[in-house]
Structures are given as structure tokens and as C-alpha cells.
Amino acid sequence: MNNISYFCIVKRFTSIYRPLLLAFSLLFIAVPRGWADEMDSVRISFLTCSPHEEIYSLYGHTALRYENPARGIDVAVNYGIFNFHKPHFVLRFVFGLTDYEMGVTPFPLFCEEYRAYGSKVTQQVINLNADQKRRIVAALEENYLPQNRVYRYNYFYDNCTTRARDIVFSHLEDPRHQIIGKSYTERRTFRQMIRACNGHHPWARFGNDILLGLGADRPTTNAEQEFLPANLMADLDEMLISDNTSYEAPLIIDKFTVVEPGVQTVEGDFPLRPRTCAILLLALALAVFVLERIGRTLYWGFDLALMLLSGLAGIVLFLMLFSQHPTVRLNLQLLALNPLPLLLAYTVAKATRAGRPRHWWWPLWALMLVLFLAGSALQSYAEGMILVGLALLLRPLSHFVKREPLSRLPKGEKP
């Protein structure tokens, strides 16, 4: 248990909790099926944990609380557990090959951990009859079997929040009941919602926006927006259970705070915003462009540096083409940041030094950058990326407006 972590709020349990966790887990999965008399006292609830200011917790967390006073059971059940120390974890996460699993935690320990983070935990008690409670608990028991508890994680479509929602909803409805949700008119995109969560962390937002492609800019449905814990909690408050007649009842029959928000420690961030860095890069590129015009020369070293940097960044975006995350594969920012400059940097710099500045690479790069700038009408780019594109575009322009240096003009001829 020492290496177990949550995606939304990274967990690290010390070895002192291991016996307690094992005892509660065995108690949870060992409940017999014949327990109808206990159903009145059983409660199943959604737990929504607010974000705190560390980068890994900016989206919050959702779990389920299962209370059975007759058997002394009070546990938090969640689907956000992973082992960060598994080999190649980061690479597997980037490629959408990360396996998460279901976990069961004693509720007091769950609360204590979030209290230490300063996060608020809200409980919403679900309006369930005895049969629905039995089906949900039986499904949780089935999910917790070793062969079932691991699943392939997907950030937008199959995460710790959607799993908690679906395990309840899929066993809540029957021919006499249906869930009615409030009709919303706001069609936010995945990117807009992620940006809202990263408001105080511009570089985290920049990293997300670089990796997210065109698929993250389409309007989402209410159900899709519930990948975020806060959105699910708000939607649950608006949902009703109906039997298609005159009967309607709220899905959530009680809502209260189980952990009050506390003082949070704010992580430091890089002092310059992405847009500021992009402005500085554009200013440098403009200065080099002007100096080249004045000196009638080309700074091939500056070309080399930009090509290497853009090519290295482009490797990451190129690899996203092979990711299992559906919203990262088609990314128009690949037109500006891709591995081609890295592959051609030496050849292009050598040609410039040899007096052949108009290498075929420059018009190709100019075309890609123009398409990249035009693509901003279709895809929302990361902060400052338009300025980066303009800075890179100055290099092909500089090569095609270059004048012959004075030393190469025929004797007696004026420039």
C-alpha cells in the first residue's frame, strides 16, 4: 500500500494503515447476500473532494461512501488508485495505457487525508430503495474482486468520477424509474473546463493545451461534462427520479459537508507566464531579423537553435498521434512544433554557412506555419503559441528577403 496514489489527490499511505485497510477491505467483500433486514440502515452516497493547489489535485476527486451500521462498515470506495512507481508510468499515461483500480479505504482515514490537504469533502446521500442498494453493493463487491478491480483509465471518458457515477446509475434504474436531469444550455468544451480548473497555474494550463488537440474543442453534453467532480456534484443536485406518472422525487435526499475546507499550501509556479515567454521570443526574433537586414547577413546559429528547440518540442506532439487518448491525436499545433526541424537542422545550417540560404526547407516551413496560424480559427491553441508561430515564421521570411553582403558585390557597384 505504500506506493498507492490517487490521480486527483495523490495518496501515499504509510505502512501503519496496511492492517486497517486490509481488515476493512475483507469486511467489505465478505458481506453475505441474505441481508434484506439491514437495507433500511444502509446508506450509499457520493463524496466530492474539492481541489487543492498542488498541480496533481486541480480537478478534485469523486468517491462513494458505503455505510452499513448493522455490520460496522463505513468505507470510501473509489476508482482512482494507481501505482506511480510502476515502470514507465509517465509514458503509459501519455499514451493512454495507464491502468487504474478500485480501492476501499476506511472512511475516517479518507477524511483525515483530505483534511490534511485542506480540501472540502461533500457528501450527497442517494435516494435508494432496498433493491437498488442491494444491486449497487453487489456490483461493488463484484468490482472489487482482484480480477475485476483494474480498468483502463481515460481522463475524459472513463475516470474515477465517471466510474463512481456509472456504478450507481447502471444499477439505479428499472422499468419503473428513470433519472431526469436539468436541461442545460451551456455547451462547454473539454478545453474550457480544464482551463477553468488550471486558472492559477498557467504552465499547467499551457501543458494541457499543448497536448490537447482539435477534439477537445467540440461542445460537450451534460454527461460528458461530469468527468469533473464538481460538475457531477452540481448535476446530482438537479436530478429527479420519476416513474413516468405523477411521482417524482429528488435523487439526492441529503447533502452535507463531512470535511470542512482548511488552509491550503499554494505551490510556486514559474515566475513568467507562457505568453510573456512567447513575447520575449518574438521580440528576439524581430531583433535578429532587423540586425540581419542591417548587416546583410544571416545568423545561422539562431536558425539552428530555433530548429532544435521546436523539433524537440515537436517530438512530444508527434508521439501523441499514437496515444489512446481520443482528444490528442488531431492537433494542429503539430504544424508549428514537429520533429522535422530537428532532423534537418544540421543540413539547413550547413547550407546557410555555405552561401545557399534558400534551402527547400524554408518555403515548406513557411507553408506549415501559415497553415498553423490559419488553424487557430478551428482549434484553441495554448497560451502564446500564436506568438511562437510568428517568431518561427520570421526565419523563412529572413532567408527569402536576404540581400547580398557588401563583400560579395562587384567592385565599383553600389548596393
Short mmCIF file of C-alpha atoms in Angstrom, two decimals:
data_model
loop_
_atom_site.label_atom_id
_atom_site.label_comp_id
_atom_site.label_asym_id
_atom_site.label_seq_id
_atom_site.Cartn_x
_atom_site.Cartn_y
_atom_site.Cartn_z
CA MET A 1 0.00 0.00 0.00
CA ASN A 2 2.96 2.33 0.38
CA ASN A 3 3.06 3.24 -3.29
CA ILE A 4 -0.67 3.66 -3.90
CA SER A 5 -1.67 7.08 -5.27
CA TYR A 6 -4.84 8.76 -6.37
CA PHE A 7 -5.00 10.59 -9.71
CA CYS A 8 -6.96 13.57 -8.44
CA ILE A 9 -5.49 13.74 -4.92
CA VAL A 10 -2.29 11.72 -4.87
CA LYS A 11 -2.37 9.34 -1.92
CA ARG A 12 0.56 7.85 -0.12
CA PHE A 13 -0.46 5.58 2.75
CA THR A 14 2.20 4.62 5.28
CA SER A 15 2.63 1.07 6.40
CA ILE A 16 0.76 1.72 9.67
CA TYR A 17 -2.53 1.83 7.70
CA ARG A 18 -1.98 -1.50 5.99
CA PRO A 19 -3.65 -3.75 8.60
CA LEU A 20 -6.62 -1.40 8.89
CA LEU A 21 -7.11 -1.22 5.14
CA LEU A 22 -6.88 -4.98 4.81
CA ALA A 23 -9.41 -5.53 7.59
CA PHE A 24 -11.92 -3.09 6.12
CA SER A 25 -11.44 -4.48 2.62
CA LEU A 26 -12.09 -8.04 3.76
CA LEU A 27 -15.13 -6.89 5.72
CA PHE A 28 -16.46 -5.11 2.66
CA ILE A 29 -16.20 -8.02 0.26
CA ALA A 30 -17.30 -10.65 2.76
CA VAL A 31 -20.85 -9.33 3.32
CA PRO A 32 -23.37 -12.14 2.66
CA ARG A 33 -26.18 -11.76 0.19
CA GLY A 34 -29.07 -12.53 2.57
CA TRP A 35 -29.29 -9.22 4.37
CA ALA A 36 -32.67 -7.70 3.48
CA ASP A 37 -33.37 -6.65 7.08
CA GLU A 38 -30.28 -4.47 7.07
CA MET A 39 -31.18 -2.42 3.99
CA ASP A 40 -33.09 0.28 5.83
CA SER A 41 -29.97 1.37 7.68
CA VAL A 42 -27.62 1.16 4.69
CA ARG A 43 -26.64 4.44 3.03
CA ILE A 44 -24.78 4.90 -0.25
CA SER A 45 -23.53 8.38 -1.03
CA PHE A 46 -21.38 10.34 -3.44
CA LEU A 47 -18.31 12.01 -1.94
CA THR A 48 -16.92 15.04 -3.77
CA CYS A 49 -13.49 16.27 -2.74
CA SER A 50 -12.60 19.82 -3.71
CA PRO A 51 -9.27 20.56 -5.40
CA HIS A 52 -6.31 21.98 -3.59
CA GLU A 53 -3.47 23.99 -5.01
CA GLU A 54 -0.96 21.28 -5.85
CA ILE A 55 -0.72 20.52 -9.56
CA TYR A 56 -1.86 16.92 -9.29
CA SER A 57 -5.08 17.81 -7.47
CA LEU A 58 -6.53 20.63 -9.54
CA TYR A 59 -9.56 18.66 -10.67
CA GLY A 60 -10.85 17.26 -7.38
CA HIS A 61 -11.93 13.69 -6.73
CA THR A 62 -15.11 11.61 -6.50
CA ALA A 63 -15.69 8.53 -4.35
CA LEU A 64 -18.62 6.59 -2.92
CA ARG A 65 -19.38 6.15 0.75
CA TYR A 66 -20.94 2.86 1.84
CA GLU A 67 -22.36 2.79 5.37
CA ASN A 68 -23.80 -0.33 6.98
CA PRO A 69 -24.20 0.39 10.72
CA ALA A 70 -25.57 -3.10 11.42
CA ARG A 71 -22.21 -4.58 10.38
CA GLY A 72 -19.99 -1.70 11.43
CA ILE A 73 -18.98 -0.91 7.84
CA ASP A 74 -18.12 2.67 6.87
CA VAL A 75 -15.81 2.85 3.87
CA ALA A 76 -14.94 5.14 0.97
CA VAL A 77 -14.93 3.33 -2.36
CA ASN A 78 -13.18 4.96 -5.27
CA TYR A 79 -11.79 4.18 -8.71
CA GLY A 80 -8.78 6.49 -8.72
CA ILE A 81 -5.96 4.36 -7.37
CA PHE A 82 -2.74 3.77 -9.29
CA ASN A 83 0.88 2.98 -8.58
CA PHE A 84 3.04 5.90 -9.70
CA HIS A 85 6.19 3.81 -9.29
CA LYS A 86 5.28 1.21 -11.88
CA PRO A 87 7.81 1.02 -14.74
CA HIS A 88 7.29 3.61 -17.48
CA PHE A 89 4.28 5.12 -15.70
CA VAL A 90 4.59 8.55 -17.33
CA LEU A 91 4.96 7.10 -20.83
CA ARG A 92 1.99 4.82 -20.30
CA PHE A 93 -0.10 7.73 -19.04
CA VAL A 94 0.83 9.88 -22.07
CA PHE A 95 -0.13 7.09 -24.45
CA GLY A 96 -3.39 6.36 -22.65
CA LEU A 97 -2.21 2.95 -21.44
CA THR A 98 -2.48 3.58 -17.71
CA ASP A 99 -4.36 1.07 -15.57
CA TYR A 100 -6.25 2.38 -12.56
CA GLU A 101 -8.06 0.31 -9.99
CA MET A 102 -10.83 0.33 -7.45
CA GLY A 103 -9.87 0.77 -3.82
CA VAL A 104 -11.60 0.64 -0.44
CA THR A 105 -10.49 2.93 2.41
CA PRO A 106 -11.84 3.26 5.96
CA PHE A 107 -13.90 6.42 5.90
CA PRO A 108 -12.16 8.13 8.87
CA LEU A 109 -8.77 7.71 7.16
CA PHE A 110 -10.21 9.01 3.90
CA CYS A 111 -11.46 12.15 5.67
CA GLU A 112 -8.22 12.63 7.58
CA GLU A 113 -6.19 12.62 4.39
CA TYR A 114 -8.31 15.29 2.74
CA ARG A 115 -8.40 17.32 5.93
CA ALA A 116 -4.60 17.38 5.83
CA TYR A 117 -4.76 18.77 2.28
CA GLY A 118 -7.24 21.45 3.28
CA SER A 119 -9.82 20.08 0.83
CA LYS A 120 -13.55 20.18 1.44
CA VAL A 121 -15.42 16.87 1.22
CA THR A 122 -19.15 16.97 0.47
CA GLN A 123 -21.48 14.01 0.90
CA GLN A 124 -24.66 13.53 -1.17
CA VAL A 125 -26.91 10.71 0.08
CA ILE A 126 -28.63 8.87 -2.78
CA ASN A 127 -32.36 8.16 -2.70
CA LEU A 128 -32.41 4.37 -2.99
CA ASN A 129 -34.83 1.59 -2.19
CA ALA A 130 -33.76 -1.73 -0.73
CA ASP A 131 -33.42 -3.49 -4.09
CA GLN A 132 -31.32 -0.70 -5.55
CA LYS A 133 -28.99 -0.68 -2.54
CA ARG A 134 -28.60 -4.44 -2.80
CA ARG A 135 -27.78 -4.26 -6.52
CA ILE A 136 -25.26 -1.46 -6.08
CA VAL A 137 -23.45 -3.12 -3.18
CA ALA A 138 -23.40 -6.44 -5.05
CA ALA A 139 -21.90 -4.63 -8.06
CA LEU A 140 -19.27 -3.01 -5.84
CA GLU A 141 -18.40 -6.41 -4.40
CA GLU A 142 -18.10 -7.82 -7.91
CA ASN A 143 -15.93 -4.89 -8.99
CA TYR A 144 -13.63 -5.36 -6.03
CA LEU A 145 -12.68 -8.91 -6.95
CA PRO A 146 -8.97 -8.97 -7.90
CA GLN A 147 -9.74 -9.90 -11.50
CA ASN A 148 -12.21 -7.01 -11.89
CA ARG A 149 -10.85 -4.07 -9.94
CA VAL A 150 -8.31 -2.91 -12.57
CA TYR A 151 -9.51 -0.88 -15.58
CA ARG A 152 -8.00 1.08 -18.44
CA TYR A 153 -8.15 4.75 -17.45
CA ASN A 154 -9.30 7.51 -19.79
CA TYR A 155 -9.19 11.05 -18.46
CA PHE A 156 -12.35 12.40 -20.10
CA TYR A 157 -14.47 9.30 -20.66
CA ASP A 158 -13.60 6.71 -18.02
CA ASN A 159 -12.07 8.12 -14.87
CA CYS A 160 -12.57 7.95 -11.11
CA THR A 161 -15.63 10.24 -11.29
CA THR A 162 -17.43 8.62 -14.22
CA ARG A 163 -16.84 5.17 -12.76
CA ALA A 164 -18.44 6.15 -9.45
CA ARG A 165 -21.39 7.69 -11.29
CA ASP A 166 -21.89 4.76 -13.65
CA ILE A 167 -21.74 2.05 -10.99
CA VAL A 168 -24.66 3.78 -9.27
CA PHE A 169 -26.68 4.82 -12.31
CA SER A 170 -26.42 1.47 -14.05
CA HIS A 171 -28.00 -0.24 -11.04
CA LEU A 172 -30.41 2.52 -10.09
CA GLU A 173 -32.90 2.46 -12.94
CA ASP A 174 -35.52 -0.18 -13.52
CA PRO A 175 -38.69 -0.21 -15.70
CA ARG A 176 -40.48 1.94 -13.12
CA HIS A 177 -37.79 4.53 -12.56
CA GLN A 178 -35.86 6.94 -14.71
CA ILE A 179 -33.46 9.75 -13.90
CA ILE A 180 -34.45 13.22 -15.05
CA GLY A 181 -31.71 15.81 -15.20
CA LYS A 182 -31.93 19.56 -15.59
CA SER A 183 -31.74 20.78 -19.16
CA TYR A 184 -28.63 22.91 -19.64
CA THR A 185 -27.93 25.34 -22.46
CA GLU A 186 -24.21 25.88 -21.83
CA ARG A 187 -22.22 23.65 -24.18
CA ARG A 188 -18.71 23.97 -22.80
CA THR A 189 -15.74 22.22 -24.38
CA PHE A 190 -13.32 19.91 -22.61
CA ARG A 191 -10.60 22.54 -23.04
CA GLN A 192 -12.69 25.30 -21.47
CA MET A 193 -13.41 23.17 -18.42
CA ILE A 194 -9.78 22.15 -17.98
CA ARG A 195 -8.65 25.75 -18.30
CA ALA A 196 -11.07 26.80 -15.58
CA CYS A 197 -9.50 24.24 -13.23
CA ASN A 198 -5.98 25.49 -14.02
CA GLY A 199 -6.73 29.20 -13.57
CA HIS A 200 -3.94 29.77 -11.04
CA HIS A 201 -1.41 27.52 -12.77
CA PRO A 202 -0.68 28.97 -16.23
CA TRP A 203 2.06 26.47 -17.04
CA ALA A 204 -0.14 23.50 -16.17
CA ARG A 205 -2.80 25.01 -18.42
CA PHE A 206 -0.20 25.53 -21.15
CA GLY A 207 0.91 21.90 -20.93
CA ASN A 208 -2.67 20.66 -21.21
CA ASP A 209 -3.42 22.97 -24.14
CA ILE A 210 -0.30 21.87 -25.99
CA LEU A 211 -1.24 18.20 -25.72
CA LEU A 212 -4.98 18.55 -26.33
CA GLY A 213 -5.99 18.58 -29.97
CA LEU A 214 -8.98 19.57 -32.04
CA GLY A 215 -11.23 17.03 -30.31
CA ALA A 216 -11.03 18.98 -27.05
CA ASP A 217 -12.72 22.00 -28.66
CA ARG A 218 -16.07 20.46 -29.54
CA PRO A 219 -19.13 21.22 -27.38
CA THR A 220 -19.83 18.53 -24.78
CA THR A 221 -23.03 17.04 -23.42
CA ASN A 222 -24.09 17.22 -19.77
CA ALA A 223 -22.99 13.64 -19.19
CA GLU A 224 -19.56 14.31 -20.74
CA GLN A 225 -19.09 17.34 -18.51
CA GLU A 226 -19.49 15.11 -15.49
CA PHE A 227 -15.93 13.83 -15.85
CA LEU A 228 -15.15 16.67 -13.43
CA PRO A 229 -16.23 16.01 -9.83
CA ALA A 230 -17.68 19.49 -9.29
CA ASN A 231 -19.85 19.17 -12.40
CA LEU A 232 -21.19 15.80 -11.32
CA MET A 233 -22.00 17.11 -7.85
CA ALA A 234 -23.93 20.06 -9.31
CA ASP A 235 -25.85 17.82 -11.72
CA LEU A 236 -26.77 15.35 -8.98
CA ASP A 237 -28.49 18.15 -7.07
CA GLU A 238 -30.78 18.75 -10.07
CA MET A 239 -31.70 15.15 -10.82
CA LEU A 240 -35.10 13.59 -10.11
CA ILE A 241 -36.34 10.02 -10.04
CA SER A 242 -39.60 9.52 -11.94
CA ASP A 243 -41.89 6.55 -12.57
CA ASN A 244 -43.44 8.13 -15.69
CA THR A 245 -46.58 9.08 -13.73
CA SER A 246 -47.10 11.84 -11.25
CA TYR A 247 -44.39 10.57 -8.90
CA GLU A 248 -41.12 12.50 -8.81
CA ALA A 249 -38.52 12.56 -6.07
CA PRO A 250 -35.05 14.05 -5.78
CA LEU A 251 -32.16 11.71 -6.49
CA ILE A 252 -30.21 13.26 -3.61
CA ILE A 253 -32.12 13.24 -0.33
CA ASP A 254 -29.43 14.80 1.88
CA LYS A 255 -26.31 16.87 1.33
CA PHE A 256 -23.78 17.97 3.93
CA THR A 257 -20.09 18.62 4.50
CA VAL A 258 -18.07 15.86 6.11
CA VAL A 259 -14.70 17.66 5.93
CA GLU A 260 -14.58 21.43 6.24
CA PRO A 261 -12.17 23.32 3.94
CA GLY A 262 -8.90 24.22 5.59
CA VAL A 263 -5.76 26.18 4.90
CA GLN A 264 -4.05 25.14 1.68
CA THR A 265 -0.42 25.50 0.70
CA VAL A 266 -0.05 27.14 -2.69
CA GLU A 267 2.66 25.66 -4.90
CA GLY A 268 5.08 28.03 -6.53
CA ASP A 269 4.93 28.40 -10.30
CA PHE A 270 7.42 29.59 -12.87
CA PRO A 271 7.51 33.40 -12.48
CA LEU A 272 6.96 34.16 -16.18
CA ARG A 273 3.69 33.29 -17.88
CA PRO A 274 3.77 31.38 -21.19
CA ARG A 275 2.58 34.48 -23.03
CA THR A 276 5.42 36.53 -21.54
CA CYS A 277 7.98 33.97 -22.71
CA ALA A 278 6.37 33.95 -26.16
CA ILE A 279 6.56 37.76 -26.34
CA LEU A 280 10.24 37.65 -25.42
CA LEU A 281 10.88 35.05 -28.13
CA LEU A 282 9.06 37.12 -30.73
CA ALA A 283 10.96 40.26 -29.68
CA LEU A 284 14.26 38.37 -30.01
CA ALA A 285 13.28 37.02 -33.44
CA LEU A 286 12.33 40.54 -34.59
CA ALA A 287 15.62 41.94 -33.30
CA VAL A 288 17.59 39.26 -35.15
CA PHE A 289 15.55 39.91 -38.29
CA VAL A 290 16.36 43.66 -38.15
CA LEU A 291 20.04 43.05 -37.43
CA GLU A 292 20.24 40.68 -40.38
CA ARG A 293 18.75 43.31 -42.64
CA ILE A 294 21.20 45.92 -41.40
CA GLY A 295 24.22 43.65 -41.57
CA ARG A 296 23.13 41.90 -44.76
CA THR A 297 23.85 38.52 -43.28
CA LEU A 298 22.10 35.56 -41.72
CA TYR A 299 22.63 34.26 -38.21
CA TRP A 300 22.67 30.55 -38.90
CA GLY A 301 23.24 29.83 -35.21
CA PHE A 302 19.87 31.37 -34.39
CA ASP A 303 18.27 29.21 -37.08
CA LEU A 304 19.92 26.16 -35.59
CA ALA A 305 18.74 26.97 -32.06
CA LEU A 306 15.11 27.52 -33.10
CA MET A 307 15.03 24.40 -35.23
CA LEU A 308 16.44 22.26 -32.44
CA LEU A 309 14.07 23.64 -29.82
CA SER A 310 10.95 23.41 -31.98
CA GLY A 311 11.95 19.93 -33.13
CA LEU A 312 12.44 18.66 -29.57
CA ALA A 313 9.05 20.03 -28.54
CA GLY A 314 7.57 18.53 -31.68
CA ILE A 315 8.64 15.02 -30.68
CA VAL A 316 6.13 15.13 -27.83
CA LEU A 317 3.26 16.23 -30.07
CA PHE A 318 4.24 13.69 -32.71
CA LEU A 319 4.10 10.87 -30.16
CA MET A 320 0.56 11.98 -29.27
CA LEU A 321 -0.52 10.66 -32.65
CA PHE A 322 -0.12 7.18 -31.21
CA SER A 323 -1.86 7.88 -27.91
CA GLN A 324 -5.09 6.14 -26.94
CA HIS A 325 -6.49 9.42 -25.65
CA PRO A 326 -9.03 10.39 -28.35
CA THR A 327 -8.71 14.16 -27.85
CA VAL A 328 -4.96 14.44 -28.56
CA ARG A 329 -4.47 12.71 -31.89
CA LEU A 330 -5.51 15.52 -34.27
CA ASN A 331 -3.54 18.52 -33.05
CA LEU A 332 -2.97 21.44 -35.43
CA GLN A 333 -0.13 22.70 -33.24
CA LEU A 334 1.93 19.94 -34.88
CA LEU A 335 2.23 22.28 -37.85
CA ALA A 336 4.38 24.59 -35.74
CA LEU A 337 6.05 22.07 -33.44
CA ASN A 338 7.09 18.82 -35.10
CA PRO A 339 10.27 16.72 -35.40
CA LEU A 340 11.17 17.78 -38.97
CA PRO A 341 13.30 20.81 -37.94
CA LEU A 342 15.29 18.54 -35.63
CA LEU A 343 16.06 16.17 -38.49
CA LEU A 344 17.04 18.93 -40.92
CA ALA A 345 18.79 21.37 -38.58
CA TYR A 346 22.35 20.35 -39.47
CA THR A 347 21.72 20.24 -43.24
CA VAL A 348 19.97 23.63 -43.29
CA ALA A 349 22.61 25.32 -41.12
CA LYS A 350 25.38 23.88 -43.30
CA ALA A 351 23.69 25.19 -46.45
CA THR A 352 23.35 28.68 -44.94
CA ARG A 353 27.01 28.76 -43.96
CA ALA A 354 27.97 27.66 -47.48
CA GLY A 355 26.12 30.63 -49.00
CA ARG A 356 22.95 28.75 -50.01
CA PRO A 357 20.35 30.41 -47.78
CA ARG A 358 17.29 29.43 -49.83
CA HIS A 359 17.13 25.79 -48.87
CA TRP A 360 13.93 23.96 -49.83
CA TRP A 361 13.11 23.62 -46.12
CA TRP A 362 12.31 27.31 -45.69
CA PRO A 363 9.28 27.52 -48.02
CA LEU A 364 7.99 24.23 -46.61
CA TRP A 365 8.30 25.53 -43.05
CA ALA A 366 6.67 28.83 -44.04
CA LEU A 367 3.71 26.95 -45.51
CA MET A 368 3.28 24.83 -42.37
CA LEU A 369 3.44 27.91 -40.15
CA VAL A 370 0.89 29.80 -42.24
CA LEU A 371 -1.44 26.79 -42.02
CA PHE A 372 -0.81 26.68 -38.28
CA LEU A 373 -1.81 30.33 -37.89
CA ALA A 374 -4.92 29.77 -40.01
CA GLY A 375 -5.79 26.72 -37.93
CA SER A 376 -6.34 28.91 -34.87
CA ALA A 377 -9.83 29.50 -36.29
CA LEU A 378 -10.58 25.80 -35.72
CA GLN A 379 -8.56 24.91 -32.62
CA SER A 380 -7.88 26.88 -29.48
CA TYR A 381 -4.11 26.95 -29.07
CA ALA A 382 -2.02 27.06 -25.92
CA GLU A 383 -1.31 30.49 -24.48
CA GLY A 384 1.35 32.30 -26.51
CA MET A 385 1.51 29.74 -29.33
CA ILE A 386 0.36 32.25 -31.97
CA LEU A 387 3.30 34.47 -31.00
CA VAL A 388 5.65 31.48 -31.17
CA GLY A 389 4.34 30.73 -34.66
CA LEU A 390 5.02 34.32 -35.75
CA ALA A 391 8.53 34.18 -34.30
CA LEU A 392 9.28 30.98 -36.23
CA LEU A 393 7.77 32.40 -39.42
CA LEU A 394 10.31 35.24 -39.36
CA ARG A 395 13.10 32.77 -40.12
CA PRO A 396 11.83 31.66 -43.59
CA LEU A 397 11.00 35.30 -44.29
CA SER A 398 14.53 36.35 -43.37
CA HIS A 399 16.02 33.81 -45.77
CA PHE A 400 13.92 34.99 -48.70
CA VAL A 401 14.48 38.72 -48.29
CA LYS A 402 18.22 38.43 -47.69
CA ARG A 403 20.39 40.80 -49.74
CA GLU A 404 23.94 40.07 -50.89
CA PRO A 405 26.55 41.22 -48.37
CA LEU A 406 28.72 44.18 -49.38
CA SER A 407 31.81 41.98 -49.58
CA ARG A 408 30.24 40.00 -52.46
CA LEU A 409 29.21 42.95 -54.67
CA PRO A 410 31.26 43.61 -57.84
CA LYS A 411 33.89 46.31 -57.49
CA GLY A 412 32.56 49.79 -58.05
CA GLU A 413 28.90 48.70 -57.85
CA LYS A 414 26.69 50.28 -55.22
CA PRO A 415 24.15 48.24 -53.35
#
